[in-house]
mmCIF file of C-alpha atoms in Angstrom:
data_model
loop_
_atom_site.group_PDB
_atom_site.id
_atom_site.type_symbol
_atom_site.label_atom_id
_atom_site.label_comp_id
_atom_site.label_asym_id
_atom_site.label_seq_id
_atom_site.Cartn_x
_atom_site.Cartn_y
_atom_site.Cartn_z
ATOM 1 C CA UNK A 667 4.396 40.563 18.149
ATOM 2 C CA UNK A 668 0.765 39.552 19.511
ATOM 3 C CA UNK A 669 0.078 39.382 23.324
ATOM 4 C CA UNK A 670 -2.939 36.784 23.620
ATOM 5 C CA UNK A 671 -5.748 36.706 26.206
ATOM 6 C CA UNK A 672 -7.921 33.695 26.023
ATOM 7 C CA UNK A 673 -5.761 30.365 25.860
ATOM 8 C CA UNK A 674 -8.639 28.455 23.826
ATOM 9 C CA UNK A 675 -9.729 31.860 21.020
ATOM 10 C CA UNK A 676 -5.459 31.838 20.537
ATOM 11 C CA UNK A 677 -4.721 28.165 19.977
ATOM 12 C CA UNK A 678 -7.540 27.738 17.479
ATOM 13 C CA UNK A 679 -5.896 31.168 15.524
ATOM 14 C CA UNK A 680 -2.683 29.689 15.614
ATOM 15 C CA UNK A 681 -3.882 26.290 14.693
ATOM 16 C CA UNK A 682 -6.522 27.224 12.064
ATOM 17 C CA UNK A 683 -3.115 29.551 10.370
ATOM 18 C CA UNK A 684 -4.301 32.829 11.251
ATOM 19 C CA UNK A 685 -1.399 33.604 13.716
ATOM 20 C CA UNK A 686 1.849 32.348 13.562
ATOM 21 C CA UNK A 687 3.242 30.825 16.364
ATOM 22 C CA UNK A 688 6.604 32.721 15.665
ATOM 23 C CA UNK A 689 4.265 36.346 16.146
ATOM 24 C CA UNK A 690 3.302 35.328 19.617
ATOM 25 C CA UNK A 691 5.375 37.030 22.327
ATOM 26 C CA UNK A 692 3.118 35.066 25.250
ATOM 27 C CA UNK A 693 -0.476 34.315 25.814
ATOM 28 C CA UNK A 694 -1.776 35.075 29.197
ATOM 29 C CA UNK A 695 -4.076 32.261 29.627
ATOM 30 C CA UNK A 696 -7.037 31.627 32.288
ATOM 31 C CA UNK A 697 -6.721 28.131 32.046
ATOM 32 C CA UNK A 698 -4.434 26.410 34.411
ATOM 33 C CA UNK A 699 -3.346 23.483 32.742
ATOM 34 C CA UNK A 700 -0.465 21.273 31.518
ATOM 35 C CA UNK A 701 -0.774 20.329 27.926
ATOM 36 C CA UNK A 702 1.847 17.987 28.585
ATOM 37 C CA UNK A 703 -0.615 15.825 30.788
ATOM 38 C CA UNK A 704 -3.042 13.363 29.033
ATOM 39 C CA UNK A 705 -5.484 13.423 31.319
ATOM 40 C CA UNK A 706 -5.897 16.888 31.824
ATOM 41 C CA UNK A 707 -5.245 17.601 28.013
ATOM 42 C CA UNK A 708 -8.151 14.886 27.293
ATOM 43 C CA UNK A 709 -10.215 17.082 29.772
ATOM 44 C CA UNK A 710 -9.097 20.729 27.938
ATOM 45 C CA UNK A 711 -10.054 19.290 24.543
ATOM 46 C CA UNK A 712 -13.527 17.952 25.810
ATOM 47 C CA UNK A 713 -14.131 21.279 27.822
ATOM 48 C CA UNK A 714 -13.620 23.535 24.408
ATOM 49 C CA UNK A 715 -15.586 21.477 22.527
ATOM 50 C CA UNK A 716 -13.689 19.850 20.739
ATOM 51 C CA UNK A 717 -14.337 16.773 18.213
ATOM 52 C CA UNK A 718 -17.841 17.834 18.600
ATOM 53 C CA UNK A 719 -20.094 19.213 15.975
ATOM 54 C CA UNK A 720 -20.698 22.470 17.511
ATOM 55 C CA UNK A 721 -23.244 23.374 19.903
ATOM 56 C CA UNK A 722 -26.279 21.366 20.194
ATOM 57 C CA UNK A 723 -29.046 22.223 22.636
ATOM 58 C CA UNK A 724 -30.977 19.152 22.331
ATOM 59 C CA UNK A 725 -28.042 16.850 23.378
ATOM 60 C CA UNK A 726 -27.204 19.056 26.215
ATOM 61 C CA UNK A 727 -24.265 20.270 25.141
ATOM 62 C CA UNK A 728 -23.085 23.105 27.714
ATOM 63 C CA UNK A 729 -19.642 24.645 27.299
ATOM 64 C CA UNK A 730 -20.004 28.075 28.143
ATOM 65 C CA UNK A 731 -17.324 28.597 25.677
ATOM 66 C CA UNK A 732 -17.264 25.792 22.738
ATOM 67 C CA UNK A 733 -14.020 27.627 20.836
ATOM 68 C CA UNK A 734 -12.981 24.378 19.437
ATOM 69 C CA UNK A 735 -16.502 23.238 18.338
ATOM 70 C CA UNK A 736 -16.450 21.659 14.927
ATOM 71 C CA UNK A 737 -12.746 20.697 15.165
ATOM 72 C CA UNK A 738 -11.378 17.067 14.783
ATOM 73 C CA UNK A 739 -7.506 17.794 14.702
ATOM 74 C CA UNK A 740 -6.779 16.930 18.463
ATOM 75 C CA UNK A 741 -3.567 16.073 17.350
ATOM 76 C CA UNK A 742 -2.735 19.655 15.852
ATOM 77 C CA UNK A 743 -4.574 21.192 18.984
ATOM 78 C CA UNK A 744 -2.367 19.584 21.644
ATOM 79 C CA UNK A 745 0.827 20.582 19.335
ATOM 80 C CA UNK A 746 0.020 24.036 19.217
ATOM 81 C CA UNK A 747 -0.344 23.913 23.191
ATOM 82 C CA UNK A 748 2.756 21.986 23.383
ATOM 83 C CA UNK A 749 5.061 23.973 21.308
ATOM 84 C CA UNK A 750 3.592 27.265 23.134
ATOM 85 C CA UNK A 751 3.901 25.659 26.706
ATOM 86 C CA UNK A 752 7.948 24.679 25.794
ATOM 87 C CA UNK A 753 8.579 27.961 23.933
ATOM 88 C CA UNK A 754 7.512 29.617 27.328
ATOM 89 C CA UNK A 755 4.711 31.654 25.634
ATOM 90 C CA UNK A 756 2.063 30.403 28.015
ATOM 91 C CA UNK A 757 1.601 32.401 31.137
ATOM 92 C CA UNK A 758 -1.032 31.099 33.634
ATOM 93 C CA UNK A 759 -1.875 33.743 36.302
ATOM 94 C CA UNK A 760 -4.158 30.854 38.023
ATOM 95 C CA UNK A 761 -1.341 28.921 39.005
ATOM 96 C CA UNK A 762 -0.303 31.623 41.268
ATOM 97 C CA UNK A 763 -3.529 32.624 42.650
ATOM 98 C CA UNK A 764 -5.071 35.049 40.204
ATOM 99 C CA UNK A 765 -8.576 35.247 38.536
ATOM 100 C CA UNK A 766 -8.123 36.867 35.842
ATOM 101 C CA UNK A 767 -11.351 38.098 33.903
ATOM 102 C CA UNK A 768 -12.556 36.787 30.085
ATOM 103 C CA UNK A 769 -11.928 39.987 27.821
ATOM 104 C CA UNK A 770 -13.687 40.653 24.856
ATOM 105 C CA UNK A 771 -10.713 41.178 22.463
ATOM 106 C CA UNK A 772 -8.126 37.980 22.782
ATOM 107 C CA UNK A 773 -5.158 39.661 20.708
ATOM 108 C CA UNK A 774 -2.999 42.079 21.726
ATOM 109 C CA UNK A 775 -0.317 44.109 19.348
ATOM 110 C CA UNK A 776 3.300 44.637 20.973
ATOM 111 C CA UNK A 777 4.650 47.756 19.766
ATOM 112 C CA UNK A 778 8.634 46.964 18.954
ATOM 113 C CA UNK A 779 11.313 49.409 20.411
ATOM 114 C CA UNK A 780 14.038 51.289 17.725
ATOM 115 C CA UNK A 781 15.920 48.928 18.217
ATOM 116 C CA UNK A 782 14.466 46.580 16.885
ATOM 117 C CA UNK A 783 13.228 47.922 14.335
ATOM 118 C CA UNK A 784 16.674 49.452 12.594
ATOM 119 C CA UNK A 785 18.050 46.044 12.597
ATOM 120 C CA UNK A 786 15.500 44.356 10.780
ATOM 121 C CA UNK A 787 14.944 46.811 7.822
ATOM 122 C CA UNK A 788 11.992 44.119 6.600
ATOM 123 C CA UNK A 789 9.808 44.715 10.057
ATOM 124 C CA UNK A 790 10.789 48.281 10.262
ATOM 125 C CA UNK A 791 9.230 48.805 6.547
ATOM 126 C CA UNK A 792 6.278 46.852 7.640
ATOM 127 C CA UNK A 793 5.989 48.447 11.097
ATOM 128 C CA UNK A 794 5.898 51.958 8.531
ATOM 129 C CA UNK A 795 3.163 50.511 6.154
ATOM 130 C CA UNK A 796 0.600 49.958 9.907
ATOM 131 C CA UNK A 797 1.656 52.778 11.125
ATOM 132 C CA UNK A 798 -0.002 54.306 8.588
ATOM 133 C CA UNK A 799 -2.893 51.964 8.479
ATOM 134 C CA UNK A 800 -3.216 52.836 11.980
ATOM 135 C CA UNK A 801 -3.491 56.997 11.243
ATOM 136 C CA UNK A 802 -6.355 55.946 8.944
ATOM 137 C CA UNK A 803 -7.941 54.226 11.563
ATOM 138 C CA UNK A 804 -7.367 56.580 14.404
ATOM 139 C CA UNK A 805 -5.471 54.366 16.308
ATOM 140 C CA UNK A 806 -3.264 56.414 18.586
ATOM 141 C CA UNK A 807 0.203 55.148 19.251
ATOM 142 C CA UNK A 808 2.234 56.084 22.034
ATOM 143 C CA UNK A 809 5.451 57.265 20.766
ATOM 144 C CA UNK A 810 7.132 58.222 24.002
ATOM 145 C CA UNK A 811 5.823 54.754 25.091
ATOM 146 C CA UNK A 812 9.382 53.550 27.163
#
């Protein structure tokens, strides 16, 4: 399960095919917003760049963060925003008073409890197969993690 950061970075993953919509567990987003909204969707997609070519200093183009530049598939865009907003995978920290900081990284792994895991003898193999990835990368898990 993926915990994601930046509202715009995720979207365009899930979107673009790279993340499943399925392997989000929530994205904590920055952006307080309702996808749901046509004006303040038409707003989000011209804020992220989107439809345009990509950035463009002659024509003034400004976004501090174009993530959708070069994208023309509003349609799959405000879907993807949609679907996460009614699956309850969008959590917006604004909308009760927070700020919270851009990050660098915008993906997040959840590490699954036992449980989990011994039902579902397909993830548990594949939870195996990173773990190992992960000793050859000197990621440290937390086993006593509760």
């Amino acid at each position: 399960m993926k915990i994601g950061l930046s509202y715009s970075r995720c979207v365009r993953d899930i979107a673009e095919g790279r993340v499943d919509i399925d392997d989000v567990l929530v994205i904590i987003a920055r952006t307080d917003f309702d996808p749901n909204d046509d004006a303040q969707w038409a707003n989000m997609w011209r804020a992220y760049g989107g439809g345009l070519p990509g950035f463009d200093s002659i024509t003034g183009f400004s976004q501090s963060a174009p993530e959708w530049a070069g994208q023309t598939d509003e349609d799959l865009f405000r879907s993807v925003s949609v679907g996460l907003w009614k699956l309850g995978k969008l959590h917006r920290p604004r909308k009760f008073g927070a700020n919270p900081s851009r990050r660098g990284e915008f993906w997040l792994e959840a590490v699954l409890p036992d449980s989990e895991l011994e039902s579902r003898p397909a993830v548990k193999a594949a939870w195996d197969q990173f773990q190992i990835l992960a000793g050859l990368t000197n990621t440290k898990l937390d086993r006593d993690y509760q």
